[in-house]
Amino acid sequence: MKRINFNTSLLMGVKQTMSIEKFIRNSVAGWMATHGEHSDIVMTTRIRLARNLTDYCFPIASTEEQALAVDKMVANALVEEGEKPSYSYMKMSSLPSLEREVLIEKHLISPQLADPKRHGAVMLSEDETVSVMVNEEDHIRIQCIYPGLQIEEAYKKADEVDDLLEKELPYAFDEQFGYLTSCPSNTGTGMRASVMMHLPALTITKQIDRIIPAISRLGMVVRGIYGEGSKALGNVYQVSNQVTLGKTESEILEDLGNITARLIVHERKAREVLLEKSRLALENRLFRSLGTLVYARLLQTGEAARCLSDVRLGIDLDIIQNVDVSILNELMIFMQPGFLQQYAGTELTQEERDIFRAKLFRERLHIDGIAPTSEKRTDE
Amino acid sequence: MICENCKERPASVIITKGYMGESVERHLCEKCAFQSETIHFNPDQEPLSIQQFLAHWFGGTEPFQSHQQSRTATSSRLECPRCKLTFEKFLDIGKFGCATCYDTFRARLPYVFGKLHSGHTAHTGKIPVSFNESYAIKRKIEEVRTKMQEAVAEERFEEAAALRDEANKLQHQLAHGGEADDVY
């Protein structure tokens, strides 16, 4: 496999503490671990805080000099403040597009930040749970992702990083409107709290179509994590707060926690009903999906995501044994185009990606009693 | 589509401009659109974008214009002195250009925020520690000045002078990041 060396430009006073290669090549992001409460349904918890510096125009209106100055200030504040500098600094303009894509697929940066013309940069914590984006839509975006349902814990961490930065940087804050952000939908707390949930039973039983509008009436939004709108790829949904003004951080977190708890109850109940009423049909579907992942020669993203969701459900319901959930988490990340090409060490066409994706699944799900013996011979 | 102006970023906004009696469309990115004049959003954008939300709720700028005209006939258009964003354009692009925009459009913002944040118009959450400090100093200055005026009214001039010095010192402290300056 081809090894790639990355050159990252370093800011004055910012020490690179680890290789960027680690962030690119390590398929399992910190948040992809399989622990955390209700981790069979709630995959991750994410907190994002939007902050701006009072003395500079927001990125949409800033000049190149201003953007670079902001970049330098934030980088210095984060690195100098921490007792042990534990953040790696990466400038978007110095990363090849494939590597930027990989960081997006790991949810460590946003697609908007990845645009190399925008003077964006990111600082990543060693365990990949904290990323501080600079010159995204706002000057600073603090993001904290934890595995499972850990709303309080994730906020606590994001809040700590915020306090650390605030000591060094003059934030744009207003008595009436709170933290001032470029988009009025973030004004106030600047906080977006979200949970990523795997809701296959609610999707199979179509209950999700009734739940989504109900949740949106409570000031929360539900959307598919990879696709747009309610059509979620791999039955993975993101629930997040819509309102950022007029509620305290803890009120927002509590609302999100309550809605998540209700969704968990609904999903568990739907799973029970599915098992009770149509066990054979369910088993048939889940094993067929496992078969597809283990034997397919061409796998498109959509099909792979759907089958992964089925296999995950099979594991949760104890219908499918011998498959490790952590492999599924890894595959969820790995099956995306950017990662696949990184893994292949070269750029791939659409069809080549589907071939490579199928090969990857066969290799990774190569489990005794599941994979056929002939497969072993062709691979070796 | 790539922005026609910078030819770098993806175009997300359509600018319509009257030119020699005909309207000409230009496809621009957010950043270039910020610097241009009239803007209409690309209808095939993702649903419920903030721009469309604002445009939908406020029907362009009309409610504000009529509101403004009814109050004062001579009022000119509101423009941020720092980034030059006008209120009309803010409604179009759905983004503020800088912190000063909030001050410039302050009177009209509760209406916008009310629609976006389920009727809420004021922040009740976290306050930065540094802001707390300066907020406390501001409150103290007001307090000292009130006392000073009382002292003047009651002809206690020596005390009033001392209070004036204290207020000036606090003012200086406020302007210099909360640190008392002994040299001054």
CSV table of N, CA and C in Angstrom, one decimal, chain B residues 65-181:
chain,number,residue,atom,x,y,z
B,65,GLN,N,-39.6,48.2,4.9
B,65,GLN,CA,-39.6,49.5,4.2
B,65,GLN,C,-40.8,50.3,4.6
B,66,SER,N,-42.0,49.6,4.5
B,66,SER,CA,-43.2,50.3,4.8
B,66,SER,C,-43.2,50.7,6.3
B,67,HIS,N,-42.7,49.8,7.1
B,67,HIS,CA,-42.6,50.1,8.5
B,67,HIS,C,-41.7,51.4,8.8
B,68,GLN,N,-40.6,51.3,8.1
B,68,GLN,CA,-39.7,52.4,8.2
B,68,GLN,C,-40.3,53.7,7.7
B,69,GLN,N,-40.9,53.7,6.5
B,69,GLN,CA,-41.5,54.9,5.9
B,69,GLN,C,-42.6,55.5,6.8
B,70,SER,N,-43.3,54.6,7.4
B,70,SER,CA,-44.4,55.2,8.2
B,70,SER,C,-43.9,55.9,9.4
B,71,ARG,N,-42.7,55.5,9.9
B,71,ARG,CA,-42.1,56.2,11.0
B,71,ARG,C,-41.4,57.5,10.6
B,72,THR,N,-40.6,57.4,9.6
B,72,THR,CA,-39.9,58.6,9.2
B,72,THR,C,-39.8,58.6,7.7
B,73,ALA,N,-40.3,59.6,7.1
B,73,ALA,CA,-40.3,59.7,5.6
B,73,ALA,C,-38.9,59.9,5.0
B,74,THR,N,-38.0,60.5,5.8
B,74,THR,CA,-36.7,60.8,5.2
B,74,THR,C,-35.6,59.8,5.5
B,75,SER,N,-36.0,58.7,6.2
B,75,SER,CA,-35.0,57.8,6.6
B,75,SER,C,-34.3,57.1,5.4
B,76,SER,N,-33.0,57.1,5.4
B,76,SER,CA,-32.3,56.5,4.3
B,76,SER,C,-32.1,55.0,4.6
B,77,ARG,N,-31.5,54.3,3.7
B,77,ARG,CA,-31.3,52.8,4.0
B,77,ARG,C,-30.2,52.6,5.0
B,78,LEU,N,-30.5,51.5,5.8
B,78,LEU,CA,-29.6,51.2,6.9
B,78,LEU,C,-28.4,50.5,6.4
B,79,GLU,N,-27.2,51.0,6.7
B,79,GLU,CA,-26.0,50.3,6.2
B,79,GLU,C,-25.0,50.2,7.3
B,80,CYS,N,-24.4,49.0,7.5
B,80,CYS,CA,-23.4,48.8,8.5
B,80,CYS,C,-22.1,49.7,8.2
B,81,PRO,N,-21.7,50.6,9.1
B,81,PRO,CA,-20.5,51.4,8.8
B,81,PRO,C,-19.2,50.6,8.7
B,82,ARG,N,-19.2,49.4,9.2
B,82,ARG,CA,-17.9,48.7,9.2
B,82,ARG,C,-17.8,47.8,7.9
B,83,CYS,N,-18.8,46.9,7.7
B,83,CYS,CA,-18.6,46.0,6.5
B,83,CYS,C,-19.5,46.4,5.4
B,84,LYS,N,-20.3,47.5,5.5
B,84,LYS,CA,-21.1,48.1,4.4
B,84,LYS,C,-22.3,47.2,4.1
B,85,LEU,N,-22.7,46.3,4.9
B,85,LEU,CA,-23.8,45.4,4.6
B,85,LEU,C,-25.1,46.3,4.9
B,86,THR,N,-26.0,46.2,3.9
B,86,THR,CA,-27.3,46.9,4.2
B,86,THR,C,-28.3,45.9,4.7
B,87,PHE,N,-29.3,46.5,5.4
B,87,PHE,CA,-30.3,45.6,6.0
B,87,PHE,C,-31.0,44.7,4.9
B,88,GLU,N,-31.3,45.4,3.7
B,88,GLU,CA,-31.9,44.7,2.6
B,88,GLU,C,-31.1,43.5,2.2
B,89,LYS,N,-29.8,43.7,2.1
B,89,LYS,CA,-28.9,42.6,1.7
B,89,LYS,C,-28.8,41.5,2.7
B,90,PHE,N,-28.8,42.0,4.0
B,90,PHE,CA,-28.8,41.0,5.1
B,90,PHE,C,-30.0,40.0,4.9
B,91,LEU,N,-31.2,40.6,4.6
B,91,LEU,CA,-32.3,39.7,4.4
B,91,LEU,C,-32.1,38.8,3.2
B,92,ASP,N,-31.5,39.3,2.2
B,92,ASP,CA,-31.2,38.5,1.0
B,92,ASP,C,-30.2,37.4,1.2
B,93,ILE,N,-29.1,37.7,1.8
B,93,ILE,CA,-28.1,36.6,1.9
B,93,ILE,C,-28.2,35.9,3.3
B,94,GLY,N,-28.9,36.4,4.2
B,94,GLY,CA,-29.2,35.7,5.4
B,94,GLY,C,-28.0,35.6,6.4
B,95,LYS,N,-27.0,36.5,6.2
B,95,LYS,CA,-25.8,36.4,7.0
B,95,LYS,C,-25.4,37.8,7.4
B,96,PHE,N,-24.9,38.0,8.7
B,96,PHE,CA,-24.3,39.2,9.1
B,96,PHE,C,-22.9,39.3,8.6
B,97,GLY,N,-22.4,40.5,8.4
B,97,GLY,CA,-21.0,40.6,7.9
B,97,GLY,C,-20.0,40.8,9.0
B,98,CYS,N,-20.4,41.4,10.2
B,98,CYS,CA,-19.5,41.6,11.3
B,98,CYS,C,-20.4,41.9,12.5
B,99,ALA,N,-19.7,42.0,13.7
B,99,ALA,CA,-20.4,42.2,14.9
B,99,ALA,C,-21.1,43.6,14.9
B,100,THR,N,-20.6,44.6,14.2
B,100,THR,CA,-21.2,45.9,14.1
B,100,THR,C,-22.6,45.9,13.5
B,101,CYS,N,-22.8,44.9,12.6
B,101,CYS,CA,-24.1,44.7,11.9
B,101,CYS,C,-25.2,44.6,12.9
B,102,TYR,N,-24.9,43.9,14.0
B,102,TYR,CA,-25.9,43.7,15.1
B,102,TYR,C,-26.3,45.0,15.7
B,103,ASP,N,-25.3,45.9,15.9
B,103,ASP,CA,-25.6,47.3,16.4
B,103,ASP,C,-26.4,48.1,15.5
B,104,THR,N,-26.0,48.0,14.2
B,104,THR,CA,-26.6,48.8,13.2
B,104,THR,C,-28.1,48.5,13.0
B,105,PHE,N,-28.4,47.2,13.0
B,105,PHE,CA,-29.8,46.7,12.7
B,105,PHE,C,-30.5,46.4,14.0
B,106,ARG,N,-30.0,46.8,15.1
B,106,ARG,CA,-30.5,46.4,16.4
B,106,ARG,C,-32.0,46.5,16.5
B,107,ALA,N,-32.6,47.6,16.1
B,107,ALA,CA,-34.0,47.8,16.3
B,107,ALA,C,-34.9,46.8,15.6
B,108,ARG,N,-34.4,46.4,14.4
B,108,ARG,CA,-35.2,45.5,13.6
B,108,ARG,C,-34.9,44.0,13.9
B,109,LEU,N,-33.9,43.7,14.7
B,109,LEU,CA,-33.5,42.3,14.9
B,109,LEU,C,-34.5,41.5,15.7
B,110,PRO,N,-35.1,42.1,16.8
B,110,PRO,CA,-36.0,41.2,17.6
B,110,PRO,C,-37.1,40.6,16.7
B,111,TYR,N,-37.5,41.3,15.7
B,111,TYR,CA,-38.6,40.7,14.8
B,111,TYR,C,-38.0,39.5,14.0
B,112,VAL,N,-36.8,39.7,13.5
B,112,VAL,CA,-36.1,38.6,12.7
B,112,VAL,C,-35.9,37.4,13.6
B,113,PHE,N,-35.3,37.6,14.8
B,113,PHE,CA,-35.0,36.6,15.7
B,113,PHE,C,-36.2,35.8,16.3
B,114,GLY,N,-37.3,36.6,16.5
B,114,GLY,CA,-38.5,36.0,17.0
B,114,GLY,C,-39.0,34.9,16.0
B,115,LYS,N,-38.9,35.2,14.7
B,115,LYS,CA,-39.3,34.2,13.7
B,115,LYS,C,-38.4,33.0,13.7
B,116,LEU,N,-37.1,33.3,13.9
B,116,LEU,CA,-36.1,32.2,13.8
B,116,LEU,C,-36.1,31.3,15.0
B,117,HIS,N,-36.3,31.9,16.2
B,117,HIS,CA,-36.1,31.2,17.4
B,117,HIS,C,-37.3,31.1,18.3
B,118,SER,N,-38.4,30.7,17.7
B,118,SER,CA,-39.7,30.4,18.4
B,118,SER,C,-40.1,31.6,19.3
B,119,GLY,N,-40.0,32.8,18.8
B,119,GLY,CA,-40.5,33.9,19.6
B,119,GLY,C,-39.4,34.5,20.5
B,120,HIS,N,-38.3,33.9,20.7
B,120,HIS,CA,-37.3,34.4,21.6
B,120,HIS,C,-36.5,35.5,20.9
B,121,THR,N,-36.2,36.6,21.7
B,121,THR,CA,-35.4,37.7,21.1
B,121,THR,C,-34.2,38.1,21.9
B,122,ALA,N,-34.0,37.5,23.1
B,122,ALA,CA,-32.9,37.9,23.9
B,122,ALA,C,-32.1,36.6,24.5
B,123,HIS,N,-30.8,36.8,24.6
B,123,HIS,CA,-30.0,35.7,25.1
B,123,HIS,C,-30.1,35.5,26.6
B,124,THR,N,-30.2,34.3,27.0
B,124,THR,CA,-30.3,34.0,28.4
B,124,THR,C,-29.2,33.0,28.9
B,125,GLY,N,-28.3,32.6,27.9
B,125,GLY,CA,-27.3,31.6,28.2
B,125,GLY,C,-26.0,32.1,28.8
B,126,LYS,N,-25.0,31.4,28.4
B,126,LYS,CA,-23.6,31.7,28.9
B,126,LYS,C,-23.2,33.1,28.6
B,127,ILE,N,-22.4,33.7,29.6
B,127,ILE,CA,-21.8,35.0,29.4
B,127,ILE,C,-20.3,34.8,29.6
B,128,PRO,N,-19.5,35.4,28.6
B,128,PRO,CA,-18.0,35.2,28.8
B,128,PRO,C,-17.6,35.9,30.1
B,129,VAL,N,-16.6,35.3,30.7
B,129,VAL,CA,-16.1,35.9,32.0
B,129,VAL,C,-15.6,37.3,31.8
B,130,SER,N,-14.9,37.5,30.7
B,130,SER,CA,-14.3,38.8,30.4
B,130,SER,C,-15.4,39.9,30.3
B,131,PHE,N,-16.5,39.4,29.6
B,131,PHE,CA,-17.6,40.3,29.5
B,131,PHE,C,-18.3,40.7,30.8
B,132,ASN,N,-18.4,39.7,31.6
B,132,ASN,CA,-18.9,39.9,33.0
B,132,ASN,C,-18.1,41.0,33.7
B,133,GLU,N,-16.8,40.9,33.6
B,133,GLU,CA,-15.9,41.9,34.2
B,133,GLU,C,-16.2,43.3,33.7
B,134,SER,N,-16.3,43.5,32.4
B,134,SER,CA,-16.5,44.8,31.9
B,134,SER,C,-17.9,45.3,32.1
B,135,TYR,N,-18.8,44.3,32.2
B,135,TYR,CA,-20.2,44.7,32.5
B,135,TYR,C,-20.3,45.2,33.9
B,136,ALA,N,-19.5,44.6,34.8
B,136,ALA,CA,-19.5,45.0,36.2
B,136,ALA,C,-18.9,46.4,36.3
B,137,ILE,N,-17.8,46.7,35.5
B,137,ILE,CA,-17.2,48.0,35.5
B,137,ILE,C,-18.2,49.0,35.0
B,138,LYS,N,-18.9,48.7,34.0
B,138,LYS,CA,-19.9,49.7,33.4
B,138,LYS,C,-20.9,50.0,34.5
B,139,ARG,N,-21.4,49.0,35.1
B,139,ARG,CA,-22.4,49.2,36.2
B,139,ARG,C,-21.8,50.1,37.3
B,140,LYS,N,-20.6,49.9,37.7
B,140,LYS,CA,-19.9,50.6,38.7
B,140,LYS,C,-19.8,52.1,38.3
B,141,ILE,N,-19.4,52.3,37.0
B,141,ILE,CA,-19.2,53.7,36.5
B,141,ILE,C,-20.5,54.5,36.6
B,142,GLU,N,-21.6,53.8,36.2
B,142,GLU,CA,-23.0,54.4,36.3
B,142,GLU,C,-23.3,54.8,37.8
B,143,GLU,N,-22.9,53.9,38.7
B,143,GLU,CA,-23.2,54.1,40.1
B,143,GLU,C,-22.4,55.3,40.6
B,144,VAL,N,-21.1,55.4,40.3
B,144,VAL,CA,-20.2,56.5,40.7
B,144,VAL,C,-20.7,57.8,40.2
B,145,ARG,N,-21.1,57.8,38.9
B,145,ARG,CA,-21.6,59.1,38.3
B,145,ARG,C,-22.9,59.6,38.9
B,146,THR,N,-23.8,58.7,39.3
B,146,THR,CA,-25.0,59.1,40.0
B,146,THR,C,-24.6,59.7,41.3
B,147,LYS,N,-23.7,59.1,42.1
B,147,LYS,CA,-23.3,59.6,43.4
B,147,LYS,C,-22.7,61.0,43.2
B,148,MET,N,-21.9,61.1,42.1
B,148,MET,CA,-21.2,62.4,41.8
B,148,MET,C,-22.2,63.5,41.6
B,149,GLN,N,-23.2,63.2,40.8
B,149,GLN,CA,-24.3,64.2,40.5
B,149,GLN,C,-25.0,64.6,41.8
B,150,GLU,N,-25.2,63.6,42.7
B,150,GLU,CA,-25.9,63.9,44.0
B,150,GLU,C,-25.0,64.9,44.8
B,151,ALA,N,-23.7,64.6,44.8
B,151,ALA,CA,-22.7,65.4,45.5
B,151,ALA,C,-22.7,66.8,45.0
B,152,VAL,N,-22.7,66.9,43.6
B,152,VAL,CA,-22.7,68.3,43.0
B,152,VAL,C,-24.0,69.0,43.5
B,153,ALA,N,-25.1,68.4,43.4
B,153,ALA,CA,-26.4,69.0,43.7
B,153,ALA,C,-26.4,69.5,45.2
B,154,GLU,N,-25.7,68.7,46.0
B,154,GLU,CA,-25.7,69.1,47.4
B,154,GLU,C,-24.4,69.9,47.8
B,155,GLU,N,-23.7,70.4,46.7
B,155,GLU,CA,-22.6,71.3,46.9
B,155,GLU,C,-21.4,70.7,47.7
B,156,ARG,N,-21.3,69.3,47.6
B,156,ARG,CA,-20.1,68.7,48.3
B,156,ARG,C,-19.1,68.5,47.2
B,157,PHE,N,-18.4,69.6,46.8
B,157,PHE,CA,-17.6,69.6,45.6
B,157,PHE,C,-16.3,68.8,45.8
B,158,GLU,N,-15.8,68.7,47.0
B,158,GLU,CA,-14.5,67.9,47.2
B,158,GLU,C,-14.8,66.5,46.9
B,159,GLU,N,-15.9,66.0,47.4
B,159,GLU,CA,-16.4,64.6,47.3
B,159,GLU,C,-16.7,64.3,45.8
B,160,ALA,N,-17.3,65.3,45.1
B,160,ALA,CA,-17.7,65.2,43.7
B,160,ALA,C,-16.4,65.0,42.9
B,161,ALA,N,-15.4,65.8,43.2
B,161,ALA,CA,-14.1,65.7,42.4
B,161,ALA,C,-13.5,64.3,42.6
B,162,ALA,N,-13.5,63.8,43.8
B,162,ALA,CA,-13.0,62.5,44.1
B,162,ALA,C,-13.8,61.4,43.3
B,163,LEU,N,-15.1,61.6,43.2
B,163,LEU,CA,-15.9,60.6,42.5
B,163,LEU,C,-15.7,60.7,41.0
B,164,ARG,N,-15.4,61.9,40.5
B,164,ARG,CA,-15.1,62.1,39.1
B,164,ARG,C,-13.8,61.4,38.7
B,165,ASP,N,-12.8,61.5,39.6
B,165,ASP,CA,-11.6,60.8,39.4
B,165,ASP,C,-11.8,59.3,39.4
B,166,GLU,N,-12.6,58.9,40.3
B,166,GLU,CA,-12.8,57.4,40.3
B,166,GLU,C,-13.5,56.9,39.1
B,167,ALA,N,-14.5,57.7,38.6
B,167,ALA,CA,-15.2,57.3,37.3
B,167,ALA,C,-14.2,57.3,36.2
B,168,ASN,N,-13.3,58.3,36.1
B,168,ASN,CA,-12.4,58.4,35.0
B,168,ASN,C,-11.4,57.2,35.0
B,169,LYS,N,-11.1,56.8,36.3
B,169,LYS,CA,-10.2,55.7,36.4
B,169,LYS,C,-10.8,54.4,36.0
B,170,LEU,N,-12.1,54.2,36.3
B,170,LEU,CA,-12.8,53.0,35.9
B,170,LEU,C,-13.0,53.0,34.4
B,171,GLN,N,-13.3,54.2,33.8
B,171,GLN,CA,-13.4,54.3,32.4
B,171,GLN,C,-12.1,53.9,31.7
B,172,HIS,N,-11.0,54.3,32.2
B,172,HIS,CA,-9.7,53.9,31.7
B,172,HIS,C,-9.5,52.4,31.8
B,173,GLN,N,-9.9,51.9,32.9
B,173,GLN,CA,-9.8,50.5,33.1
B,173,GLN,C,-10.6,49.7,32.1
B,174,LEU,N,-11.8,50.2,31.8
B,174,LEU,CA,-12.7,49.5,30.9
B,174,LEU,C,-12.1,49.5,29.5
B,175,ALA,N,-11.5,50.7,29.1
B,175,ALA,CA,-10.9,50.8,27.8
B,175,ALA,C,-9.6,50.0,27.6
B,176,HIS,N,-9.0,49.6,28.7
B,176,HIS,CA,-7.8,48.9,28.6
B,176,HIS,C,-7.9,47.5,29.2
B,177,GLY,N,-8.9,46.8,28.8
B,177,GLY,CA,-9.1,45.4,29.1
B,177,GLY,C,-9.2,45.0,30.6
B,178,GLY,N,-9.7,45.9,31.4
B,178,GLY,CA,-10.0,45.5,32.8
B,178,GLY,C,-8.9,45.6,33.7
B,179,GLU,N,-7.7,45.9,33.2
B,179,GLU,CA,-6.5,46.0,34.1
B,179,GLU,C,-6.3,47.5,34.6
B,180,ALA,N,-6.2,47.6,35.9
B,180,ALA,CA,-6.0,49.0,36.5
B,180,ALA,C,-4.6,49.4,36.1
B,181,ASP,N,-4.4,50.6,35.7
B,181,ASP,CA,-3.1,51.1,35.2
B,181,ASP,C,-2.6,52.1,36.2
